[in-house]
């Protein structure tokens, strides 16, 4: 059986990328990382790809700067000054060049527009370091700070399909971890991350085995 071709989009450290690469080293794992794409040229995740002989490409959003006049004509007051559609077209070109069947966001720090999301509808996943739908729209240490401030007794991680709503797509898998009284954002992050590294490869495996079906905003997992 040919293995599912996965493209992983990253911006940073890439520990989730590493977990997926490690899982794919098992012969019976039904997916492989075909290309790693980063919008940050210095992302350590790129070194991980290189160490494993996986092709990578940098698509730097800053290369798609809007001219001052364009900026005035488009989103008035927007802090972002790059052409999102041209950036995303370049991402699509890179993914197409490697015939990617599933796109996995793994610490990819750009919000994707409907242009990209619709093109890969039902075949883009993301991992979020909290139990969605709580604590959506936050990232990094902000998520764990918000969980601690909320007094929640449990946190965890979520793998979900990506839709136009940030962190709002159908939930595929979740793992729960306890929150302890003496937790700091760092200790909680470490506990969550350990679970992320098991959860993402598992979600990809289910997708590759054709066992995920989206029904409304729910994902049905067949046995
Ligand atoms: C993870 O915590 C993930 O949940 C979030 O971004 C982080 C990426 O970490 N979306 P890494 O680059 O995989 O180490």
mmCIF file of C-alpha atoms and ligand atoms in Angstrom:
data_model
loop_
_atom_site.group_PDB
_atom_site.id
_atom_site.type_symbol
_atom_site.label_atom_id
_atom_site.label_comp_id
_atom_site.label_asym_id
_atom_site.label_seq_id
_atom_site.Cartn_x
_atom_site.Cartn_y
_atom_site.Cartn_z
ATOM 1 C CA UNK A 1 0.000 0.000 0.000
ATOM 2 C CA UNK A 2 1.429 3.453 -0.838
ATOM 3 C CA UNK A 3 1.739 5.611 2.248
ATOM 4 C CA UNK A 4 -0.259 8.817 2.667
ATOM 5 C CA UNK A 5 1.779 11.830 1.597
ATOM 6 C CA UNK A 6 1.832 14.380 4.424
ATOM 7 C CA UNK A 7 3.065 17.974 4.159
ATOM 8 C CA UNK A 8 3.906 19.582 7.505
ATOM 9 C CA UNK A 9 3.749 23.373 7.926
ATOM 10 C CA UNK A 10 5.923 24.761 10.712
ATOM 11 C CA UNK A 11 7.261 28.047 12.091
ATOM 12 C CA UNK A 12 9.344 27.015 15.092
ATOM 13 C CA UNK A 13 10.855 24.226 17.117
ATOM 14 C CA UNK A 14 9.132 21.333 15.427
ATOM 15 C CA UNK A 15 8.806 18.838 18.263
ATOM 16 C CA UNK A 16 5.457 17.716 16.835
ATOM 17 C CA UNK A 17 7.067 17.379 13.418
ATOM 18 C CA UNK A 18 9.700 15.196 15.097
ATOM 19 C CA UNK A 19 7.018 13.018 16.689
ATOM 20 C CA UNK A 20 5.376 12.494 13.281
ATOM 21 C CA UNK A 21 8.732 11.699 11.651
ATOM 22 C CA UNK A 22 9.489 9.211 14.433
ATOM 23 C CA UNK A 23 6.106 7.510 14.058
ATOM 24 C CA UNK A 24 6.593 7.267 10.300
ATOM 25 C CA UNK A 25 9.826 5.369 10.827
ATOM 26 C CA UNK A 26 7.779 2.304 11.726
ATOM 27 C CA UNK A 27 7.291 0.241 8.593
ATOM 28 C CA UNK A 28 3.598 -0.365 9.251
ATOM 29 C CA UNK A 29 2.792 3.357 9.786
ATOM 30 C CA UNK A 30 0.493 4.336 6.903
ATOM 31 C CA UNK A 31 1.836 7.879 6.286
ATOM 32 C CA UNK A 32 5.123 9.625 5.517
ATOM 33 C CA UNK A 33 6.308 13.222 5.744
ATOM 34 C CA UNK A 34 6.873 14.170 2.126
ATOM 35 C CA UNK A 35 7.770 17.834 2.599
ATOM 36 C CA UNK A 36 8.236 20.333 5.437
ATOM 37 C CA UNK A 37 7.372 23.955 4.702
ATOM 38 C CA UNK A 38 8.329 26.826 6.988
ATOM 39 C CA UNK A 39 7.473 30.503 6.797
ATOM 40 C CA UNK A 40 10.441 31.206 9.095
ATOM 41 C CA UNK A 41 13.834 30.639 7.424
ATOM 42 C CA UNK A 42 15.586 30.018 10.777
ATOM 43 C CA UNK A 43 13.012 27.573 12.210
ATOM 44 C CA UNK A 44 14.799 24.683 13.989
ATOM 45 C CA UNK A 45 12.114 22.412 12.501
ATOM 46 C CA UNK A 46 13.932 22.734 9.156
ATOM 47 C CA UNK A 47 17.039 21.146 10.681
ATOM 48 C CA UNK A 48 14.928 18.224 11.869
ATOM 49 C CA UNK A 49 13.715 17.672 8.305
ATOM 50 C CA UNK A 50 17.282 17.864 6.975
ATOM 51 C CA UNK A 51 18.542 15.359 9.565
ATOM 52 C CA UNK A 52 15.999 12.853 8.272
ATOM 53 C CA UNK A 53 16.588 13.574 4.580
ATOM 54 C CA UNK A 54 13.099 15.054 4.190
ATOM 55 C CA UNK A 55 12.811 17.850 1.584
ATOM 56 C CA UNK A 56 11.921 21.249 2.955
ATOM 57 C CA UNK A 57 11.020 24.601 1.556
ATOM 58 C CA UNK A 58 10.913 28.108 3.026
ATOM 59 C CA UNK A 59 7.931 30.199 2.001
ATOM 60 C CA UNK A 60 8.576 33.424 3.876
ATOM 61 C CA UNK A 61 5.423 35.531 4.157
ATOM 62 C CA UNK A 62 7.630 38.653 4.293
ATOM 63 C CA UNK A 63 8.526 38.076 0.637
ATOM 64 C CA UNK A 64 4.937 38.948 -0.256
ATOM 65 C CA UNK A 65 4.924 42.461 1.106
ATOM 66 C CA UNK A 66 2.104 44.753 0.085
ATOM 67 C CA UNK A 67 3.023 48.136 -1.303
ATOM 68 C CA UNK A 68 1.833 51.094 0.744
ATOM 69 C CA UNK A 69 -0.920 51.867 -1.758
ATOM 70 C CA UNK A 70 -2.195 48.260 -1.707
ATOM 71 C CA UNK A 71 -2.222 48.306 2.068
ATOM 72 C CA UNK A 72 -4.407 51.378 2.008
ATOM 73 C CA UNK A 73 -6.787 49.700 -0.437
ATOM 74 C CA UNK A 74 -7.079 46.400 1.442
ATOM 75 C CA UNK A 75 -7.531 45.762 5.149
ATOM 76 C CA UNK A 76 -7.471 49.249 6.636
ATOM 77 C CA UNK A 77 -5.544 49.317 9.870
ATOM 78 C CA UNK A 78 -4.412 45.712 9.587
ATOM 79 C CA UNK A 79 -1.123 44.972 11.333
ATOM 80 C CA UNK A 80 -0.207 42.458 8.627
ATOM 81 C CA UNK A 81 1.299 43.919 5.529
ATOM 82 C CA UNK A 82 1.742 40.912 3.309
ATOM 83 C CA UNK A 83 -0.420 39.586 0.527
ATOM 84 C CA UNK A 84 -1.980 36.530 2.135
ATOM 85 C CA UNK A 85 -3.332 35.056 -1.071
ATOM 86 C CA UNK A 86 0.000 35.257 -2.910
ATOM 87 C CA UNK A 87 1.699 33.746 0.158
ATOM 88 C CA UNK A 88 -0.844 30.945 0.307
ATOM 89 C CA UNK A 89 -0.588 30.345 -3.439
ATOM 90 C CA UNK A 90 3.141 29.793 -2.909
ATOM 91 C CA UNK A 91 2.337 27.323 -0.104
ATOM 92 C CA UNK A 92 -0.069 25.491 -2.426
ATOM 93 C CA UNK A 93 2.573 25.364 -5.172
ATOM 94 C CA UNK A 94 5.056 23.785 -2.764
ATOM 95 C CA UNK A 95 2.489 21.261 -1.490
ATOM 96 C CA UNK A 96 1.395 20.414 -5.049
ATOM 97 C CA UNK A 97 4.997 19.888 -6.132
ATOM 98 C CA UNK A 98 5.170 17.068 -3.570
ATOM 99 C CA UNK A 99 1.645 15.741 -4.265
ATOM 100 C CA UNK A 100 0.669 16.247 -0.656
ATOM 101 C CA UNK A 101 -2.582 14.526 0.369
ATOM 102 C CA UNK A 102 -2.808 15.749 3.972
ATOM 103 C CA UNK A 103 -1.584 19.097 5.318
ATOM 104 C CA UNK A 104 -0.581 19.132 8.997
ATOM 105 C CA UNK A 105 -0.077 22.426 10.799
ATOM 106 C CA UNK A 106 2.448 21.886 13.570
ATOM 107 C CA UNK A 107 3.203 25.194 15.251
ATOM 108 C CA UNK A 108 2.531 27.148 12.049
ATOM 109 C CA UNK A 109 2.129 30.762 13.156
ATOM 110 C CA UNK A 110 0.070 32.193 10.282
ATOM 111 C CA UNK A 111 -3.700 32.389 10.101
ATOM 112 C CA UNK A 112 -4.848 30.856 6.825
ATOM 113 C CA UNK A 113 -7.532 32.497 4.689
ATOM 114 C CA UNK A 114 -10.568 30.773 3.127
ATOM 115 C CA UNK A 115 -8.535 30.576 -0.107
ATOM 116 C CA UNK A 116 -6.205 27.984 1.411
ATOM 117 C CA UNK A 117 -8.617 26.360 3.841
ATOM 118 C CA UNK A 118 -11.243 25.662 1.171
ATOM 119 C CA UNK A 119 -8.695 24.267 -1.217
ATOM 120 C CA UNK A 120 -7.622 21.630 1.311
ATOM 121 C CA UNK A 121 -11.003 21.262 2.982
ATOM 122 C CA UNK A 122 -11.199 18.011 4.979
ATOM 123 C CA UNK A 123 -7.484 17.415 4.550
ATOM 124 C CA UNK A 124 -5.863 19.975 6.869
ATOM 125 C CA UNK A 125 -5.266 19.277 10.541
ATOM 126 C CA UNK A 126 -3.924 21.386 13.373
ATOM 127 C CA UNK A 127 -2.814 20.651 16.917
ATOM 128 C CA UNK A 128 -3.780 22.995 19.742
ATOM 129 C CA UNK A 129 -2.288 22.824 23.252
ATOM 130 C CA UNK A 130 -5.607 22.961 25.152
ATOM 131 C CA UNK A 131 -8.985 21.264 25.242
ATOM 132 C CA UNK A 132 -10.962 22.998 22.489
ATOM 133 C CA UNK A 133 -13.415 24.647 22.226
ATOM 134 C CA UNK A 134 -12.010 26.292 25.387
ATOM 135 C CA UNK A 135 -8.961 28.523 25.100
ATOM 136 C CA UNK A 136 -9.162 28.943 21.328
ATOM 137 C CA UNK A 137 -7.291 31.683 19.503
ATOM 138 C CA UNK A 138 -4.384 31.613 21.962
ATOM 139 C CA UNK A 139 -0.929 30.238 21.355
ATOM 140 C CA UNK A 140 2.278 29.259 23.157
ATOM 141 C CA UNK A 141 2.570 30.197 26.815
ATOM 142 C CA UNK A 142 -0.575 32.379 26.533
ATOM 143 C CA UNK A 143 -2.710 29.221 26.375
ATOM 144 C CA UNK A 144 -1.229 27.719 29.525
ATOM 145 C CA UNK A 145 -1.370 31.051 31.388
ATOM 146 C CA UNK A 146 -5.066 31.324 30.513
ATOM 147 C CA UNK A 147 -5.743 27.755 31.675
ATOM 148 C CA UNK A 148 -4.007 28.404 35.018
ATOM 149 C CA UNK A 149 -5.811 31.723 35.460
ATOM 150 C CA UNK A 150 -9.163 30.034 34.792
ATOM 151 C CA UNK A 151 -8.713 27.588 37.664
ATOM 152 C CA UNK A 152 -9.470 24.630 35.376
ATOM 153 C CA UNK A 153 -8.511 21.278 36.906
ATOM 154 C CA UNK A 154 -7.727 19.725 33.539
ATOM 155 C CA UNK A 155 -6.092 20.797 30.322
ATOM 156 C CA UNK A 156 -4.827 18.793 27.385
ATOM 157 C CA UNK A 157 -4.441 18.943 23.643
ATOM 158 C CA UNK A 158 -6.671 18.718 20.605
ATOM 159 C CA UNK A 159 -6.117 17.649 17.013
ATOM 160 C CA UNK A 160 -8.816 19.085 14.781
ATOM 161 C CA UNK A 161 -9.608 19.675 11.143
ATOM 162 C CA UNK A 162 -8.945 23.242 10.069
ATOM 163 C CA UNK A 163 -11.839 25.412 8.967
ATOM 164 C CA UNK A 164 -12.127 29.134 8.404
ATOM 165 C CA UNK A 165 -12.728 29.718 12.114
ATOM 166 C CA UNK A 166 -9.423 29.769 13.994
ATOM 167 C CA UNK A 167 -9.226 26.659 16.244
ATOM 168 C CA UNK A 168 -12.887 26.002 15.455
ATOM 169 C CA UNK A 169 -12.912 22.966 13.148
ATOM 170 C CA UNK A 170 -14.222 19.456 13.890
ATOM 171 C CA UNK A 171 -12.316 17.775 16.738
ATOM 172 C CA UNK A 172 -10.550 14.546 15.819
ATOM 173 C CA UNK A 173 -8.800 13.488 19.036
ATOM 174 C CA UNK A 174 -8.128 14.917 22.474
ATOM 175 C CA UNK A 175 -5.947 13.972 25.436
ATOM 176 C CA UNK A 176 -6.516 15.233 28.963
ATOM 177 C CA UNK A 177 -3.858 16.090 31.552
ATOM 178 C CA UNK A 178 -4.353 17.211 35.175
ATOM 179 C CA UNK A 179 -3.537 20.755 36.268
ATOM 180 C CA UNK A 180 -1.640 20.767 39.588
ATOM 181 C CA UNK A 181 -1.764 23.492 42.227
ATOM 182 C CA UNK A 182 1.934 24.270 41.850
ATOM 183 C CA UNK A 183 1.922 24.290 38.029
ATOM 184 C CA UNK A 184 3.595 27.094 36.119
ATOM 185 C CA UNK A 185 2.881 27.703 32.415
ATOM 186 C CA UNK A 186 6.131 25.837 31.734
ATOM 187 C CA UNK A 187 5.358 22.696 33.761
ATOM 188 C CA UNK A 188 1.844 22.524 32.324
ATOM 189 C CA UNK A 189 3.184 23.049 28.787
ATOM 190 C CA UNK A 190 5.619 20.159 29.237
ATOM 191 C CA UNK A 191 2.831 17.814 30.419
ATOM 192 C CA UNK A 192 0.613 18.808 27.498
ATOM 193 C CA UNK A 193 3.427 18.517 24.972
ATOM 194 C CA UNK A 194 4.168 14.944 25.968
ATOM 195 C CA UNK A 195 0.585 14.066 25.034
ATOM 196 C CA UNK A 196 0.691 16.100 21.805
ATOM 197 C CA UNK A 197 3.540 13.954 20.569
ATOM 198 C CA UNK A 198 1.407 10.829 20.849
ATOM 199 C CA UNK A 199 -1.825 12.387 19.678
ATOM 200 C CA UNK A 200 -0.780 13.925 16.341
ATOM 201 C CA UNK A 201 0.732 10.747 14.850
ATOM 202 C CA UNK A 202 -2.383 8.859 16.007
ATOM 203 C CA UNK A 203 -4.745 11.319 14.266
ATOM 204 C CA UNK A 204 -2.710 11.106 11.064
ATOM 205 C CA UNK A 205 -2.815 7.315 11.236
ATOM 206 C CA UNK A 206 -6.627 7.346 11.521
ATOM 207 C CA UNK A 207 -6.875 9.705 8.551
ATOM 208 C CA UNK A 208 -4.491 7.578 6.480
ATOM 209 C CA UNK A 209 -6.547 4.484 7.276
ATOM 210 C CA UNK A 210 -9.657 6.268 5.979
ATOM 211 C CA UNK A 211 -11.353 6.022 9.373
ATOM 212 C CA UNK A 212 -12.344 9.686 9.850
ATOM 213 C CA UNK A 213 -15.690 10.996 8.619
ATOM 214 C CA UNK A 214 -16.823 14.575 9.193
ATOM 215 C CA UNK A 215 -20.510 14.881 10.029
ATOM 216 C CA UNK A 216 -21.466 18.497 10.707
ATOM 217 C CA UNK A 217 -18.968 19.674 13.283
ATOM 218 C CA UNK A 218 -18.260 16.171 14.572
ATOM 219 C CA UNK A 219 -15.752 13.587 13.477
ATOM 220 C CA UNK A 220 -16.922 9.969 13.466
ATOM 221 C CA UNK A 221 -14.113 7.454 13.887
ATOM 222 C CA UNK A 222 -14.821 4.052 12.433
ATOM 223 C CA UNK A 223 -13.382 0.944 14.096
HETATM 224 C C1 LIG B 1 2.431 23.088 19.986
HETATM 225 O O1 LIG B 1 2.214 23.347 21.334
HETATM 226 C C2 LIG B 1 1.133 23.052 19.238
HETATM 227 O O2 LIG B 1 0.053 22.619 20.014
HETATM 228 C C3 LIG B 1 0.952 24.479 18.826
HETATM 229 O O3 LIG B 1 2.227 24.956 18.560
HETATM 230 C C4 LIG B 1 3.182 24.220 19.304
HETATM 231 C C5 LIG B 1 4.218 23.731 18.343
HETATM 232 O O4 LIG B 1 5.317 23.186 18.991
HETATM 233 N N1 LIG B 1 0.040 24.587 17.712
HETATM 234 P P1 LIG B 1 6.439 22.441 18.153
HETATM 235 O O5 LIG B 1 7.017 23.444 17.149
HETATM 236 O O6 LIG B 1 5.811 21.268 17.467
HETATM 237 O O7 LIG B 1 7.470 22.039 19.153
#
